[in-house]
Amino acid sequence: MDNHVYKTIELTGTSSKSMEDAVQSAIRRASETIENLCWFQVVDTRGNIKDGSVHHWQIVLKVGFLLSDTAQDKEARVR
Amino acid sequence: MDNHVYKTIELTGTSSKSMEDAVQSAIRRASETIENLCWFQVVDTRGNIKDGSVHHWQIVLKVGFLLSDTAQDKEARVR
Amino acid sequence: MDNHVYKTIELTGTSSKSMEDAVQSAIRRASETIENLCWFQVVDTRGNIKDGSVHHWQIVLKVGFLLSDTAQDKEARVR
Amino acid sequence: MDNHVYKTIELTGTSSKSMEDAVQSAIRRASETIENLCWFQVVDTRGNIKDGSVHHWQIVLKVGFLLSDTAQDKEARVR
Amino acid sequence: MDNHVYKTIELTGTSSKSMEDAVQSAIRRASETIENLCWFQVVDTRGNIKDGSVHHWQIVLKVGFLLSDTAQDKEARVR
Amino acid sequence: MDNHVYKTIELTGTSSKSMEDAVQSAIRRASETIENLCWFQVVDTRGNIKDGSVHHWQIVLKVGFLLSDTAQDKEARVR
Amino acid sequence: MDNHVYKTIELTGTSSKSMEDAVQSAIRRASETIENLCWFQVVDTRGNIKDGSVHHWQIVLKVGFLLSDTAQDKEARVR
Amino acid sequence: MDNHVYKTIELTGTSSKSMEDAVQSAIRRASETIENLCWFQVVDTRGNIKDGSVHHWQIVLKVGFLLSDTAQDKEARVR
Amino acid sequence: MDNHVYKTIELTGTSSKSMEDAVQSAIRRASETIENLCWFQVVDTRGNIKDGSVHHWQIVLKVGFLLSDTAQDKEARVR
Amino acid sequence: MDNHVYKTIELTGTSSKSMEDAVQSAIRRASETIENLCWFQVVDTRGNIKDGSVHHWQIVLKVGFLLSDTAQDKEARVR
Amino acid sequence: MDNHVYKTIELTGTSSKSMEDAVQSAIRRASETIENLCWFQVVDTRGNIKDGSVHHWQIVLKVGFLLSDTAQDKEARVR
Amino acid sequence: MDNHVYKTIELTGTSSKSMEDAVQSAIRRASETIENLCWFQVVDTRGNIKDGSVHHWQIVLKVGFLLSDTAQDKEARVR
């Protein structure tokens, strides 16, 4: 039986509302095409400014997910 | 008269609600057994994912507190 | 025609409400005396503790803004 | 309306001519299969040496691009 | 003739046996769907604990591979 | 119901045999006085040298464990 | 006689031509309003992409300069 | 009532005597034109060498100060 | 025979006199309740400012000590 | 009597067998021409890949050794 | 047969022309007394300023080379 | 005429008196066999503890020096 292997990708979620919403929007988008999302880690918190106020929060996060077994899932996921 | 000495410990607070709530839960727990909590610093922001959404925020923070005088408080705090 | 040049300054915004509010208070203060604020980056998230709870969030952020053309604006902005 | 989400990938461009050319070669290659490339950041500058001289510049860079909407573009981009 | 371009991805290999085995399991899995794997770099060494002992080693590594020429290989590798 | 809170401590395990054994010796020692050990992260790998060979591996690791509820366990764990 | 004191500011120079030109444009702009510029250090190399090619190089640099003596130069330079 | 906002600047103090004196000389110079200096953090310790001995200590430090209220103090402090 | 295991804690020593004195005050305080202190490492050098001068040096240091054998010393040291 | 002075050099040991063996091969080679080797620290763990498997482990390590007294040993060791 | 061992040294190349030329000048100088130079990595990019313009580029780089076999080459290379 | 090239080496100076003395002892030792020492940078500040007090300060520093012209100085300095 094989050991689990995970892949991490780096996404930037954006939101005009809050830091949490920016993270959620990135994870929601990732979950549309990736199953088995497991964890995330925030690696940068940025934003742009308009009229003396935060316009968009931009949260850079790493998202980790379990790679499925190639015997059952032939698609070239790792690339 | 002696100089003040502080100790820093590292905690991870968790919350399904928000980043702030995760920090608060760690500080609340620390304050149950430590007096003189002074400051904190967030050192990592992570979380786990369930059903395409953040399940728990996990905020790693350092928490600093004043060490009491051993003449009055014999307990081995520093360890 | 000249290339754009930006300056980055480091501010610490504080708030008893939330991380986002601490960031906003720093940006609002900066916008009172700087035009052309463009972006920010959070570089540290800290706070002080009172009665077992976060008293003030202290968010250290870099704020970037476009330097105006010295031909039109003689003030020594860069310093 | 959804918030924008971006993905960052890490590439190494190489060139025997200059640092700039190494960056350009990585971006040119990426643009053959990715639309909406937005920004890059150099994260490492290395190279190999032959006959007492730089043989190839190797520039490691992160490249960010906008993820298209899955409603219009079914391909599993994020993976 | 074009300059070589490489892509780096981040994987986490796991093993109950040893650090080396955790690295190997990630590389073995990557090689099932990627040709031209060239190098790896360990970026984090972690693990979970059960019954007072390491249960699984979790090694986070970057893996680099040569991107093939799009003229011969139409698949959108870089994404 | 309360959120979970974890504490992280930093240990250095040593071994003349292998890196893995140095990690294991630190975790074994920690488990003698801490329940609920959950995870570890290697933060430094060092050693001393004797007769042209590694004498002891010294692995610095952070070890995380779940803090029990103070209602049931009055001992000042967090300190 | 007093010791020398220097101030460092952070600028971002941009150029469509080369990395060196982006650095030069930031230093040229700084020298319009600051005397005694002494040294610089590149802290980040970024850029934006247009039509599959680098559009602007954005080089973030720290620039150091000697603070003049306030006895002769009353202007509030340090701020 | 507004939240406090602080600014951080980066200075290099020098001294032929000691590390402490180099820090003091930077803070003394800053205090000539800035009120409300609050804290400092050493970010680099360097020096130059002459005749096989330290000639000048060069301590790079960040210095933080409270920004005054623009309603009372019209000067463009933040820039 | 068991391998040695060490624990590292993080303290902040303060002093109005010198950096060395701030380090010493932290180590002196630690030695009141911990035997077998072995080494320290300075991880941050900060301070607060009063009347244009350093008021207190605050040196953050990690302090390492040998964990005694639980067979002889039942106290829960590691926590 | 003089204080001890140590020098640190950076080596990369390689091995097809294990991480430990790569470290040992670097230390063994260093000990052929340096006496008084004292300690090492691993600063990078890399490797190359062949046929979907680790071909060589490449461990970058710093190695520290005591500098002998120039009165007895005229050779220019420090360079 | 022995494993290969490499040594890394740190050099600073300077040039008034370009970043690439500063790197080349360091590598050219190193190759006058070292055979088997293999790779380099840029670790810092600095420079000094004169008359509002870059006077010299100063590129700090690590340079790696293969250590020859002491059986054939008795010279104390590693020191 | 050639560009200047500098080499940086890493030393650890020790002293029972002060941080400054530990730095000085490393520079004094280096100057016995190296001409043209130019600058240093402190990269780590450590020490060992004896009887509840700092026994030796151990300051790790990088020391930079100008490489002489090989046409006049045949000795293999760079190695």
GROMACS .gro file of N, CA and C in nm, chain L residues 5 9 11-13 17-18 20 23 28 30-34 39 43 52 56 61 66 68-70 72 76:
model
   78
  874VAL      N    1   3.745   4.270  -0.661
  874VAL     CA    2   3.670   4.152  -0.617
  874VAL      C    3   3.703   4.129  -0.469
  878ILE      N    4   3.451   3.570   0.447
  878ILE     CA    5   3.463   3.446   0.522
  878ILE      C    6   3.381   3.459   0.651
  880LEU      N    7   3.356   3.382   1.051
  880LEU     CA    8   3.432   3.349   1.171
  880LEU      C    9   3.343   3.359   1.294
  881THR      N   10   3.382   3.292   1.401
  881THR     CA   11   3.315   3.307   1.530
  881THR      C   12   3.418   3.354   1.632
  882GLY      N   13   3.400   3.475   1.681
  882GLY     CA   14   3.488   3.526   1.786
  882GLY      C   15   3.425   3.501   1.921
  886LYS      N   16   3.417   3.876   2.811
  886LYS     CA   17   3.394   4.013   2.854
  886LYS      C   18   3.270   4.080   2.793
  887SER      N   19   3.264   4.088   2.661
  887SER     CA   20   3.154   4.163   2.599
  887SER      C   21   3.136   4.120   2.455
  889GLU      N   22   3.137   4.322   2.199
  889GLU     CA   23   3.236   4.393   2.117
  889GLU      C   24   3.370   4.322   2.120
  892VAL      N   25   3.378   4.024   1.888
  892VAL     CA   26   3.396   4.065   1.748
  892VAL      C   27   3.543   4.103   1.724
  897ARG      N   28   4.092   4.055   1.493
  897ARG     CA   29   4.236   4.055   1.523
  897ARG      C   30   4.302   3.927   1.469
  899ALA      N   31   4.191   3.734   1.227
  899ALA     CA   32   4.188   3.735   1.081
  899ALA      C   33   4.297   3.823   1.024
  900SER      N   34   4.324   3.935   1.091
  900SER     CA   35   4.421   4.031   1.037
  900SER      C   36   4.564   3.979   1.046
  901GLU      N   37   4.587   3.873   1.124
  901GLU     CA   38   4.722   3.817   1.131
  901GLU      C   39   4.763   3.753   0.998
  902THR      N   40   4.664   3.703   0.923
  902THR     CA   41   4.700   3.636   0.797
  902THR      C   42   4.632   3.696   0.673
  903ILE      N   43   4.549   3.794   0.691
  903ILE     CA   44   4.482   3.856   0.575
  903ILE      C   45   4.509   4.006   0.576
  908TRP      N   46   3.537   4.506   0.590
  908TRP     CA   47   3.413   4.522   0.666
  908TRP      C   48   3.373   4.390   0.732
  912VAL      N   49   2.626   3.797   1.210
  912VAL     CA   50   2.515   3.715   1.162
  912VAL      C   51   2.450   3.629   1.271
  921GLY      N   52   2.476   3.003   3.606
  921GLY     CA   53   2.371   3.105   3.597
  921GLY      C   54   2.416   3.237   3.540
  925HIS      N   55   3.083   3.255   2.793
  925HIS     CA   56   3.149   3.310   2.675
  925HIS      C   57   3.046   3.364   2.579
  930LEU      N   58   3.044   3.618   1.266
  930LEU     CA   59   3.046   3.735   1.178
  930LEU      C   60   3.105   3.700   1.043
  935LEU      N   61   3.950   4.258   0.038
  935LEU     CA   62   3.981   4.277  -0.103
  935LEU      C   63   4.077   4.168  -0.149
  937SER      N   64   4.370   4.042  -0.367
  937SER     CA   65   4.480   4.109  -0.438
  937SER      C   66   4.486   4.055  -0.582
  938ASP      N   67   4.563   4.121  -0.665
  938ASP     CA   68   4.579   4.087  -0.806
  938ASP      C   69   4.668   3.962  -0.818
  939THR      N   70   4.621   3.858  -0.887
  939THR     CA   71   4.702   3.735  -0.898
  939THR      C   72   4.832   3.757  -0.975
  941GLN      N   73   5.045   3.984  -0.921
  941GLN     CA   74   5.149   4.014  -0.821
  941GLN      C   75   5.155   3.913  -0.707
  945ALA      N   76   4.715   3.106  -0.384
  945ALA     CA   77   4.575   3.075  -0.420
  945ALA      C   78   4.476   3.124  -0.316
   0.00000   0.00000   0.00000
